[in-house]
Coordinates of N, CA and C in Angstrom, one line a residue:
M3 N -53.8 135.6 -58.6 CA -53.3 135.0 -57.4 C -52.0 135.8 -57.0
L4 N -52.2 136.4 -55.9 CA -51.1 137.3 -55.4 C -50.1 136.4 -54.6
F5 N -48.8 136.9 -54.6 CA -47.7 136.2 -53.9 C -48.0 136.3 -52.4
K6 N -47.7 135.2 -51.7 CA -47.9 135.2 -50.2 C -46.5 135.2 -49.6
P7 N -46.2 136.3 -48.9 CA -44.8 136.5 -48.3 C -44.5 135.3 -47.4
N8 N -43.2 134.9 -47.4 CA -42.8 133.9 -46.5 C -42.8 134.4 -45.0
N9 N -42.9 133.5 -44.1 CA -43.1 133.9 -42.7 C -41.8 134.1 -42.0
Y10 N -41.0 135.1 -42.5 CA -39.7 135.4 -41.9 C -39.9 136.1 -40.6
H11 N -38.9 136.2 -39.7 CA -39.0 136.9 -38.5 C -38.4 138.3 -38.7
S12 N -39.1 139.3 -38.1 CA -38.7 140.7 -38.2 C -37.4 140.9 -37.4
I13 N -36.6 141.8 -37.9 CA -35.4 142.2 -37.1 C -35.8 143.1 -36.0
D14 N -35.4 142.8 -34.8 CA -35.7 143.6 -33.6 C -34.6 144.6 -33.4
F15 N -34.8 145.9 -33.6 CA -33.8 146.9 -33.5 C -33.4 147.2 -32.0
I16 N -34.3 146.8 -31.1 CA -34.0 147.0 -29.7 C -33.2 145.9 -29.1
N17 N -33.2 144.8 -29.8 CA -32.4 143.6 -29.3 C -31.0 144.0 -29.2
V18 N -30.3 143.8 -28.0 CA -29.0 144.2 -27.8 C -28.0 143.4 -28.7
K19 N -28.3 142.2 -28.9 CA -27.4 141.3 -29.7 C -27.4 141.8 -31.1
S20 N -28.6 142.1 -31.6 CA -28.7 142.6 -33.0 C -27.9 143.9 -33.2
T21 N -28.2 144.9 -32.3 CA -27.5 146.2 -32.6 C -26.0 146.2 -32.3
D22 N -25.6 145.3 -31.5 CA -24.1 145.2 -31.3 C -23.4 144.7 -32.5
V23 N -24.0 143.8 -33.3 CA -23.2 143.1 -34.4 C -23.6 143.7 -35.7
M24 N -24.7 144.4 -35.8 CA -25.2 144.9 -37.1 C -25.3 146.4 -37.1
L25 N -24.2 147.1 -37.4 CA -24.2 148.5 -37.4 C -24.9 149.1 -38.6
G26 N -25.5 150.2 -38.4 CA -26.1 151.0 -39.5 C -27.4 150.4 -40.1
L27 N -28.0 149.5 -39.5 CA -29.2 148.8 -40.0 C -30.4 149.8 -40.0
F28 N -30.5 150.6 -38.9 CA -31.5 151.6 -38.8 C -31.4 152.7 -39.9
D29 N -30.1 153.1 -40.1 CA -29.9 154.1 -41.1 C -30.2 153.6 -42.5
F30 N -29.9 152.3 -42.7 CA -30.2 151.6 -44.0 C -31.7 151.7 -44.3
K31 N -32.5 151.4 -43.3 CA -33.9 151.4 -43.4 C -34.4 152.8 -43.7
K32 N -34.0 153.8 -42.9 CA -34.4 155.2 -43.1 C -34.0 155.7 -44.5
S33 N -32.8 155.4 -44.9 CA -32.4 155.8 -46.2 C -33.3 155.3 -47.4
I34 N -33.7 154.1 -47.3 CA -34.5 153.5 -48.3 C -35.9 154.1 -48.3
E35 N -36.4 154.4 -47.0 CA -37.7 155.0 -46.9 C -37.7 156.4 -47.6
L36 N -36.7 157.2 -47.4 CA -36.6 158.5 -48.0 C -36.4 158.4 -49.5
G37 N -35.6 157.5 -50.0 CA -35.3 157.4 -51.4 C -36.5 156.9 -52.2
Y38 N -37.4 156.1 -51.6 CA -38.5 155.5 -52.3 C -39.9 155.9 -51.8
F39 N -39.9 156.9 -51.0 CA -41.2 157.4 -50.4 C -42.1 156.3 -49.9
S40 N -41.4 155.4 -49.1 CA -42.1 154.2 -48.7 C -41.9 154.0 -47.2
E41 N -42.8 153.1 -46.6 CA -42.6 152.6 -45.3 C -41.9 151.3 -45.5
V42 N -40.8 151.1 -44.8 CA -40.0 149.9 -45.0 C -40.0 148.9 -43.8
I43 N -40.2 147.7 -44.1 CA -40.1 146.6 -43.1 C -38.9 145.7 -43.5
L44 N -38.1 145.5 -42.5 CA -36.9 144.6 -42.7 C -37.2 143.3 -41.9
K45 N -36.9 142.2 -42.6 CA -37.0 140.9 -41.9 C -35.7 140.1 -42.2
N46 N -35.5 139.1 -41.4 CA -34.2 138.3 -41.5 C -34.5 136.9 -41.7
N47 N -33.9 136.3 -42.7 CA -34.1 134.9 -43.0 C -32.9 134.0 -42.6
S48 N -32.2 134.5 -41.6 CA -31.0 133.7 -41.1 C -31.0 133.7 -39.6
D49 N -30.7 132.5 -39.0 CA -30.6 132.4 -37.6 C -29.2 132.6 -37.1
S50 N -28.2 132.8 -38.0 CA -26.8 133.0 -37.6 C -26.6 134.4 -37.1
T51 N -25.8 134.6 -36.1 CA -25.4 135.9 -35.7 C -24.3 136.5 -36.6
H52 N -23.7 135.7 -37.5 CA -22.7 136.2 -38.4 C -23.2 136.4 -39.8
K53 N -24.5 136.2 -40.0 CA -25.0 136.2 -41.3 C -26.4 136.9 -41.3
L54 N -26.6 137.8 -42.2 CA -27.9 138.5 -42.3 C -28.5 138.4 -43.7
D55 N -29.5 137.6 -43.8 CA -30.3 137.5 -45.1 C -31.5 138.3 -45.0
L56 N -31.4 139.5 -45.6 CA -32.5 140.5 -45.5 C -33.6 140.2 -46.4
V57 N -34.8 140.4 -45.9 CA -36.0 140.4 -46.7 C -36.6 141.8 -46.6
V58 N -36.6 142.6 -47.6 CA -37.0 144.0 -47.6 C -38.3 144.2 -48.2
E59 N -39.2 144.8 -47.5 CA -40.6 145.1 -48.0 C -40.9 146.6 -47.9
L60 N -41.2 147.1 -49.1 CA -41.6 148.5 -49.2 C -43.0 148.7 -49.4
N61 N -43.7 149.5 -48.6 CA -45.1 149.9 -48.9 C -45.1 151.3 -49.4
C62 N -45.4 151.4 -50.7 CA -45.3 152.7 -51.4 C -46.7 153.1 -51.9
P63 N -47.2 154.3 -51.4 CA -48.6 154.7 -51.8 C -48.7 155.3 -53.2
L64 N -48.1 154.6 -54.2 CA -48.2 155.1 -55.5 C -48.6 154.0 -56.5
N65 N -49.0 154.3 -57.7 CA -49.3 153.3 -58.7 C -48.0 153.0 -59.4
L66 N -48.0 151.9 -60.2 CA -46.8 151.5 -60.9 C -46.4 152.5 -61.9
L67 N -47.4 153.1 -62.7 CA -47.1 154.1 -63.7 C -46.5 155.3 -63.1
D68 N -46.9 155.6 -61.9 CA -46.4 156.8 -61.2 C -44.9 156.7 -60.8
I69 N -44.5 155.5 -60.3 CA -43.1 155.3 -59.9 C -42.2 155.2 -61.1
L70 N -42.8 154.7 -62.2 CA -42.0 154.6 -63.4 C -41.7 156.0 -64.0
S71 N -42.7 156.9 -63.9 CA -42.6 158.2 -64.3 C -41.6 159.0 -63.4
H72 N -41.8 158.9 -62.1 CA -40.9 159.6 -61.2 C -39.5 159.0 -61.3
F73 N -39.3 157.7 -61.5 CA -38.0 157.1 -61.7 C -37.3 157.7 -62.8
N74 N -37.9 157.9 -64.0 CA -37.3 158.4 -65.2 C -36.9 159.9 -65.0
K75 N -37.6 160.6 -64.1 CA -37.3 162.0 -63.8 C -36.3 162.1 -62.6
G76 N -35.9 161.0 -62.0 CA -34.9 161.0 -60.9 C -35.6 161.4 -59.6
L77 N -36.9 161.4 -59.5 CA -37.6 161.8 -58.3 C -38.0 160.6 -57.4
W78 N -38.0 159.4 -57.9 CA -38.2 158.2 -57.1 C -37.0 157.3 -57.3
G79 N -36.3 157.1 -56.2 CA -35.1 156.3 -56.3 C -34.1 157.2 -57.1
S80 N -33.6 156.6 -58.2 CA -32.6 157.4 -59.0 C -32.6 156.8 -60.4
S81 N -32.4 157.6 -61.4 CA -32.3 157.1 -62.8 C -30.8 156.8 -63.1
E82 N -29.9 157.0 -62.1 CA -28.5 156.6 -62.3 C -28.4 155.0 -62.3
I83 N -28.1 154.4 -63.4 CA -28.1 153.0 -63.5 C -27.2 152.3 -62.5
T84 N -26.0 152.9 -62.3 CA -25.0 152.2 -61.5 C -25.2 152.3 -60.0
K85 N -25.9 153.4 -59.5 CA -26.0 153.6 -58.1 C -27.4 154.1 -57.7
S86 N -28.2 153.2 -57.3 CA -29.5 153.5 -56.8 C -29.4 153.8 -55.3
P87 N -30.4 154.5 -54.7 CA -30.4 154.7 -53.2 C -30.2 153.3 -52.5
L88 N -30.9 152.3 -53.0 CA -30.7 151.0 -52.4 C -29.3 150.5 -52.4
A89 N -28.6 150.6 -53.6 CA -27.3 150.2 -53.7 C -26.3 151.0 -52.8
K90 N -26.5 152.3 -52.8 CA -25.7 153.2 -51.9 C -25.8 152.8 -50.5
S91 N -27.1 152.7 -50.0 CA -27.3 152.3 -48.6 C -26.8 151.0 -48.3
F92 N -26.9 150.0 -49.2 CA -26.4 148.7 -49.0 C -24.9 148.7 -48.9
D93 N -24.2 149.4 -49.7 CA -22.8 149.5 -49.7 C -22.3 150.1 -48.3
C94 N -23.1 151.0 -47.8 CA -22.7 151.6 -46.4 C -22.9 150.5 -45.4
L95 N -24.0 149.7 -45.5 CA -24.3 148.7 -44.5 C -23.1 147.6 -44.5
L96 N -22.6 147.3 -45.7 CA -21.5 146.4 -45.9 C -20.3 147.0 -45.2
A97 N -20.0 148.2 -45.5 CA -18.8 148.9 -44.9 C -18.8 148.9 -43.4
Y98 N -20.0 149.1 -42.8 CA -20.1 149.1 -41.4 C -19.9 147.7 -40.7
N99 N -20.2 146.7 -41.5 CA -20.2 145.3 -41.0 C -19.3 144.4 -41.8
K100 N -18.1 144.7 -41.9 CA -17.2 143.9 -42.8 C -17.0 142.5 -42.3
E101 N -17.3 142.2 -41.0 CA -17.1 140.8 -40.5 C -18.4 140.0 -40.7
L102 N -19.4 140.6 -41.2 CA -20.7 139.9 -41.4 C -21.0 139.5 -42.9
D103 N -21.6 138.4 -43.1 CA -22.1 138.0 -44.4 C -23.5 138.6 -44.6
I104 N -23.7 139.6 -45.3 CA -25.0 140.3 -45.5 C -25.4 140.3 -47.0
D105 N -26.7 140.0 -47.2 CA -27.2 140.0 -48.5 C -28.7 140.3 -48.4
I106 N -29.3 140.7 -49.5 CA -30.8 140.9 -49.6 C -31.3 139.7 -50.4
Q107 N -32.1 138.8 -49.8 CA -32.6 137.6 -50.4 C -33.9 137.9 -51.2
E108 N -34.6 138.9 -50.7 CA -35.9 139.1 -51.4 C -36.3 140.6 -51.2
F109 N -36.8 141.2 -52.2 CA -37.2 142.6 -52.2 C -38.6 142.7 -52.8
T110 N -39.6 143.2 -51.9 CA -40.9 143.3 -52.4 C -41.4 144.7 -52.3
L111 N -41.9 145.2 -53.4 CA -42.5 146.6 -53.5 C -44.0 146.5 -53.6
Y112 N -44.7 146.9 -52.6 CA -46.1 146.9 -52.5 C -46.6 148.2 -53.0
L113 N -47.3 148.3 -54.2 CA -47.8 149.5 -54.7 C -49.3 149.5 -54.6
N114 N -50.0 150.6 -54.9 CA -51.4 150.7 -54.9 C -52.1 149.7 -55.8
D115 N -51.5 149.4 -57.0 CA -52.1 148.6 -58.0 C -51.4 147.3 -58.4
T116 N -50.2 147.1 -57.8 CA -49.5 145.9 -58.1 C -48.4 145.6 -57.1
N117 N -47.9 144.4 -57.0 CA -46.7 144.0 -56.2 C -45.6 143.7 -57.2
I118 N -44.4 144.1 -56.8 CA -43.2 143.6 -57.5 C -42.3 142.9 -56.6
V119 N -42.1 141.6 -56.9 CA -41.3 140.7 -56.0 C -40.0 140.4 -56.8
I120 N -38.8 140.7 -56.2 CA -37.5 140.4 -56.8 C -36.8 139.5 -55.9
K121 N -36.3 138.4 -56.5 CA -35.6 137.4 -55.7 C -34.1 137.5 -56.0
N122 N -33.3 137.2 -55.0 CA -31.8 137.1 -55.2 C -31.4 135.9 -56.1
I123 N -30.5 136.2 -57.0 CA -30.1 135.1 -57.9 C -28.5 134.9 -57.8
Y124 N -27.8 135.9 -57.3 CA -26.4 135.7 -57.0 C -26.0 136.7 -55.9
K125 N -24.9 136.7 -55.4 CA -24.5 137.5 -54.3 C -24.6 139.0 -54.6
H126 N -25.4 139.7 -53.8 CA -25.7 141.1 -53.9 C -26.4 141.5 -55.2
S127 N -27.1 140.6 -55.8 CA -27.7 140.8 -57.1 C -28.8 141.8 -57.1
I128 N -29.6 141.9 -56.0 CA -30.7 142.8 -56.0 C -30.3 144.3 -55.9
P129 N -29.4 144.7 -55.0 CA -29.0 146.1 -55.0 C -28.2 146.4 -56.3
E130 N -27.5 145.5 -56.8 CA -26.7 145.7 -58.0 C -27.6 145.9 -59.2
Q131 N -28.6 145.2 -59.3 CA -29.5 145.2 -60.5 C -30.8 146.0 -60.4
F132 N -31.0 146.6 -59.2 CA -32.4 147.1 -59.0 C -32.8 148.2 -60.0
N133 N -31.9 149.1 -60.3 CA -32.2 150.2 -61.3 C -32.5 149.6 -62.6
N134 N -31.7 148.6 -63.0 CA -31.9 147.9 -64.3 C -33.2 147.3 -64.4
I135 N -33.7 146.7 -63.3 CA -35.0 146.0 -63.3 C -36.1 147.0 -63.4
I136 N -36.1 148.1 -62.6 CA -37.1 149.1 -62.7 C -37.1 149.7 -64.1
S137 N -36.0 150.0 -64.7 CA -35.9 150.5 -66.0 C -36.5 149.6 -67.0
E138 N -36.2 148.3 -66.9 CA -36.8 147.3 -67.8 C -38.3 147.2 -67.7
I139 N -38.8 147.3 -66.5 CA -40.3 147.3 -66.3 C -40.9 148.4 -67.0
G140 N -40.2 149.6 -67.0 CA -40.7 150.7 -67.7 C -40.8 150.5 -69.2
K141 N -39.7 149.9 -69.7 CA -39.7 149.6 -71.2 C -40.8 148.6 -71.6
Q142 N -41.1 147.7 -70.7 CA -42.0 146.6 -71.0 C -43.5 146.9 -70.5
Y143 N -43.7 148.1 -70.0 CA -45.0 148.4 -69.4 C -46.2 148.2 -70.3
V144 N -46.1 148.6 -71.6 CA -47.2 148.4 -72.5 C -47.4 146.9 -72.7
S145 N -46.4 146.2 -72.8 CA -46.5 144.7 -73.1 C -47.1 144.0 -71.9
I146 N -46.6 144.3 -70.7 CA -47.1 143.5 -69.5 C -48.5 143.9 -69.1
T147 N -48.9 145.1 -69.6 CA -50.3 145.5 -69.3 C -51.2 145.1 -70.5
K148 N -50.7 144.3 -71.4 CA -51.5 143.8 -72.6 C -52.1 145.0 -73.3
G149 N -51.1 145.9 -73.7 CA -51.5 147.0 -74.5 C -52.3 148.0 -73.7
L150 N -52.0 148.2 -72.4 CA -52.6 149.1 -71.5 C -54.1 148.7 -71.1
T151 N -54.4 147.4 -71.3 CA -55.8 147.0 -71.1 C -56.0 146.3 -69.7
E152 N -54.9 145.9 -69.1 CA -55.0 145.2 -67.8 C -53.8 145.3 -67.0
Q153 N -54.0 145.7 -65.7 CA -52.8 146.0 -64.8 C -52.5 144.6 -64.1
P154 N -51.2 144.2 -64.2 CA -50.8 143.1 -63.4 C -51.0 143.2 -61.9
E155 N -51.5 142.2 -61.3 CA -51.6 142.2 -59.8 C -50.2 142.0 -59.2
E156 N -49.4 141.2 -59.9 CA -48.0 141.0 -59.3 C -47.0 140.7 -60.5
I157 N -45.8 141.2 -60.3 CA -44.7 140.9 -61.2 C -43.7 140.2 -60.4
F158 N -43.3 139.0 -60.7 CA -42.4 138.2 -60.0 C -41.1 138.0 -60.8
I159 N -40.0 138.5 -60.3 CA -38.7 138.6 -61.1 C -37.6 137.9 -60.3
P160 N -36.8 137.0 -61.0 CA -37.1 136.3 -62.3 C -37.8 135.0 -62.1
V161 N -38.3 134.4 -63.2 CA -38.7 133.0 -63.2 C -38.0 132.3 -64.3
F162 N -38.0 131.0 -64.3 CA -37.4 130.2 -65.3 C -38.4 129.1 -65.7
E163 N -38.7 129.0 -67.0 CA -39.7 128.1 -67.5 C -39.1 126.7 -67.5
D164 N -39.9 125.7 -67.0 CA -39.4 124.3 -67.0 C -39.0 123.8 -68.4
S165 N -39.8 124.2 -69.4 CA -39.5 123.6 -70.7 C -38.2 124.1 -71.3
L166 N -37.7 125.2 -70.8 CA -36.4 125.7 -71.2 C -35.3 124.7 -70.7
N167 N -35.4 124.3 -69.5 CA -34.4 123.4 -69.0 C -34.5 122.0 -69.6
S168 N -35.7 121.5 -69.9 CA -35.8 120.2 -70.6 C -35.2 120.2 -72.0
S169 N -35.0 121.4 -72.6 CA -34.5 121.5 -73.9 C -32.9 121.6 -73.9
L170 N -32.4 121.6 -72.7 CA -30.9 121.7 -72.6 C -30.2 120.4 -72.3
N171 N -30.9 119.3 -72.7 CA -30.4 118.0 -72.6 C -29.9 117.7 -71.1
G172 N -30.7 118.1 -70.2 CA -30.4 117.8 -68.8 C -29.4 118.7 -68.1
V173 N -28.9 119.6 -68.9 CA -27.9 120.6 -68.3 C -28.6 121.7 -67.6
E174 N -28.4 121.9 -66.3 CA -29.1 122.9 -65.6 C -28.8 124.3 -66.0
K175 N -29.7 125.1 -66.2 CA -29.5 126.5 -66.6 C -29.3 127.3 -65.3
R176 N -28.1 128.0 -65.2 CA -27.8 128.7 -64.0 C -28.1 130.2 -64.2
P177 N -28.4 130.9 -63.1 CA -28.6 132.4 -63.2 C -27.3 133.1 -63.7
T178 N -27.6 134.2 -64.5 CA -26.5 135.0 -65.0 C -26.8 136.4 -64.8
L179 N -25.9 137.3 -65.2 CA -26.2 138.8 -65.1 C -27.4 139.2 -65.8
N180 N -27.8 138.4 -66.9 CA -29.0 138.8 -67.7 C -30.3 138.1 -67.2
S181 N -30.2 137.3 -66.2 CA -31.4 136.5 -65.8 C -32.6 137.4 -65.4
Y182 N -32.4 138.6 -64.8 CA -33.5 139.5 -64.4 C -34.2 140.0 -65.6
T183 N -33.7 140.0 -66.8 CA -34.3 140.5 -68.0 C -34.6 139.4 -69.0
E184 N -34.8 138.2 -68.5 CA -35.2 137.1 -69.5 C -36.6 136.7 -69.3
Y185 N -37.0 136.2 -68.1 CA -38.4 135.8 -67.9 C -39.0 136.3 -66.6
W186 N -40.2 136.8 -66.6 CA -40.9 137.2 -65.4 C -42.2 136.4 -65.2
G187 N -42.6 136.3 -64.0 CA -43.9 135.8 -63.7 C -44.9 136.9 -63.6
I188 N -46.0 136.8 -64.3 CA -47.0 137.9 -64.2 C -48.4 137.3 -63.8
Y189 N -49.0 137.9 -62.7 CA -50.3 137.5 -62.3 C -51.3 138.5 -62.7
M190 N -52.3 138.1 -63.4 CA -53.4 138.9 -63.8 C -54.7 138.5 -63.2
E191 N -55.6 139.4 -62.9 CA -56.9 139.1 -62.3 C -57.7 138.2 -63.3
S192 N -57.5 138.4 -64.6 CA -58.3 137.6 -65.5 C -57.8 136.2 -65.8
E193 N -56.6 135.9 -65.2 CA -56.0 134.6 -65.4 C -56.0 133.8 -64.1
V194 N -56.4 132.5 -64.2 CA -56.4 131.6 -63.0 C -54.9 131.4 -62.6
D195 N -54.1 131.1 -63.5 CA -52.7 130.8 -63.2 C -51.8 131.9 -63.7
G196 N -50.5 131.9 -63.1 CA -49.6 132.9 -63.5 C -49.1 132.7 -65.0
L197 N -48.7 133.8 -65.6 CA -48.2 133.8 -67.0 C -46.7 134.0 -66.9
I198 N -46.0 133.5 -67.9 CA -44.6 133.8 -68.1 C -44.4 134.8 -69.2
F199 N -43.7 135.9 -68.8 CA -43.5 137.0 -69.8 C -42.0 136.9 -70.3
D200 N -41.9 136.7 -71.6 CA -40.6 136.7 -72.3 C -40.1 138.1 -72.5
V201 N -39.2 138.6 -71.7 CA -38.8 140.0 -71.7 C -38.1 140.3 -73.0
Q202 N -37.2 139.4 -73.5 CA -36.4 139.7 -74.7 C -37.3 139.8 -75.9
H203 N -38.4 139.1 -75.9 CA -39.3 139.1 -77.1 C -40.6 139.8 -76.9
N204 N -40.7 140.5 -75.7 CA -41.9 141.3 -75.5 C -43.2 140.6 -75.6
K205 N -43.3 139.4 -75.1 CA -44.5 138.6 -75.2 C -44.7 137.6 -74.1
F206 N -46.0 137.2 -73.9 CA -46.3 136.2 -72.9 C -46.1 134.8 -73.6
I207 N -45.6 133.9 -72.8 CA -45.5 132.5 -73.3 C -46.8 131.7 -72.9
S208 N -47.4 131.2 -73.8 CA -48.7 130.5 -73.6 C -48.6 129.0 -73.5
A209 N -47.4 128.4 -74.0 CA -47.3 127.0 -74.1 C -47.2 126.3 -72.8
N210 N -46.3 126.8 -71.9 CA -46.1 126.1 -70.6 C -46.0 127.1 -69.5
L211 N -47.0 127.1 -68.7 CA -47.1 128.2 -67.6 C -46.5 127.7 -66.3
D212 N -46.0 126.4 -66.3 CA -45.4 125.9 -65.1 C -43.9 126.4 -65.0
Y213 N -43.6 127.1 -63.9 CA -42.3 127.7 -63.7 C -41.8 127.5 -62.3
Y214 N -40.5 127.7 -62.2 CA -39.9 127.7 -60.8 C -38.8 128.7 -60.8
M215 N -38.4 129.0 -59.6 CA -37.3 130.0 -59.4 C -36.0 129.3 -59.0
F216 N -34.9 129.9 -59.5 CA -33.6 129.5 -59.0 C -33.3 130.3 -57.8
D217 N -32.7 129.8 -56.8 CA -32.2 130.6 -55.7 C -30.7 130.2 -55.5
E218 N -30.1 130.9 -54.5 CA -28.7 130.8 -54.4 C -28.3 129.4 -53.9
N219 N -29.2 128.6 -53.4 CA -28.9 127.3 -52.8 C -29.0 126.2 -53.9
N220 N -29.5 126.5 -55.1 CA -29.6 125.5 -56.1 C -28.3 125.2 -56.8

């Protein structure tokens, strides 16, 4: 079961109101396209003229294993943990628009053989953690492909298992810096429902497959 993108409205670069208040958005888009060999679509999940909640979609004509290999060589994106092309471009966008509240709410990478969907869990979390997430996917590649026997259709990052919260005596578990490397949702063609992958223990959780996401409004 593949993820169905939300019906956000695309940013209109020709719209005078948009270009007047959001400087550098076109350069941000082009920089990401060059850094990740992708066609980029930007969408906006905010109706406010003073707030920009970006939904970034990358269409990249490569397989997951290809981008992981190129990433490790510094040929796709960057292997520098602290500053990816996404983070650098996003920092420039913030510098151009200091009066605006800008963030990336969702980042989707459409590859030839899988989709990777990353959700925002705290302010600026996606550009800040993007390299760490790609690096962790590389480390977990053998495990998430079930010993190289099955390619995931989609990797959804992060998810939180319901049973984890019920074990906390009613205390809500909040996102942390480590949340991107705790639990992922994995969709396989052979599975009717999504699976939860325990990143820290390199294994799928089979007990409870019901999960939900935290977002910044929770």
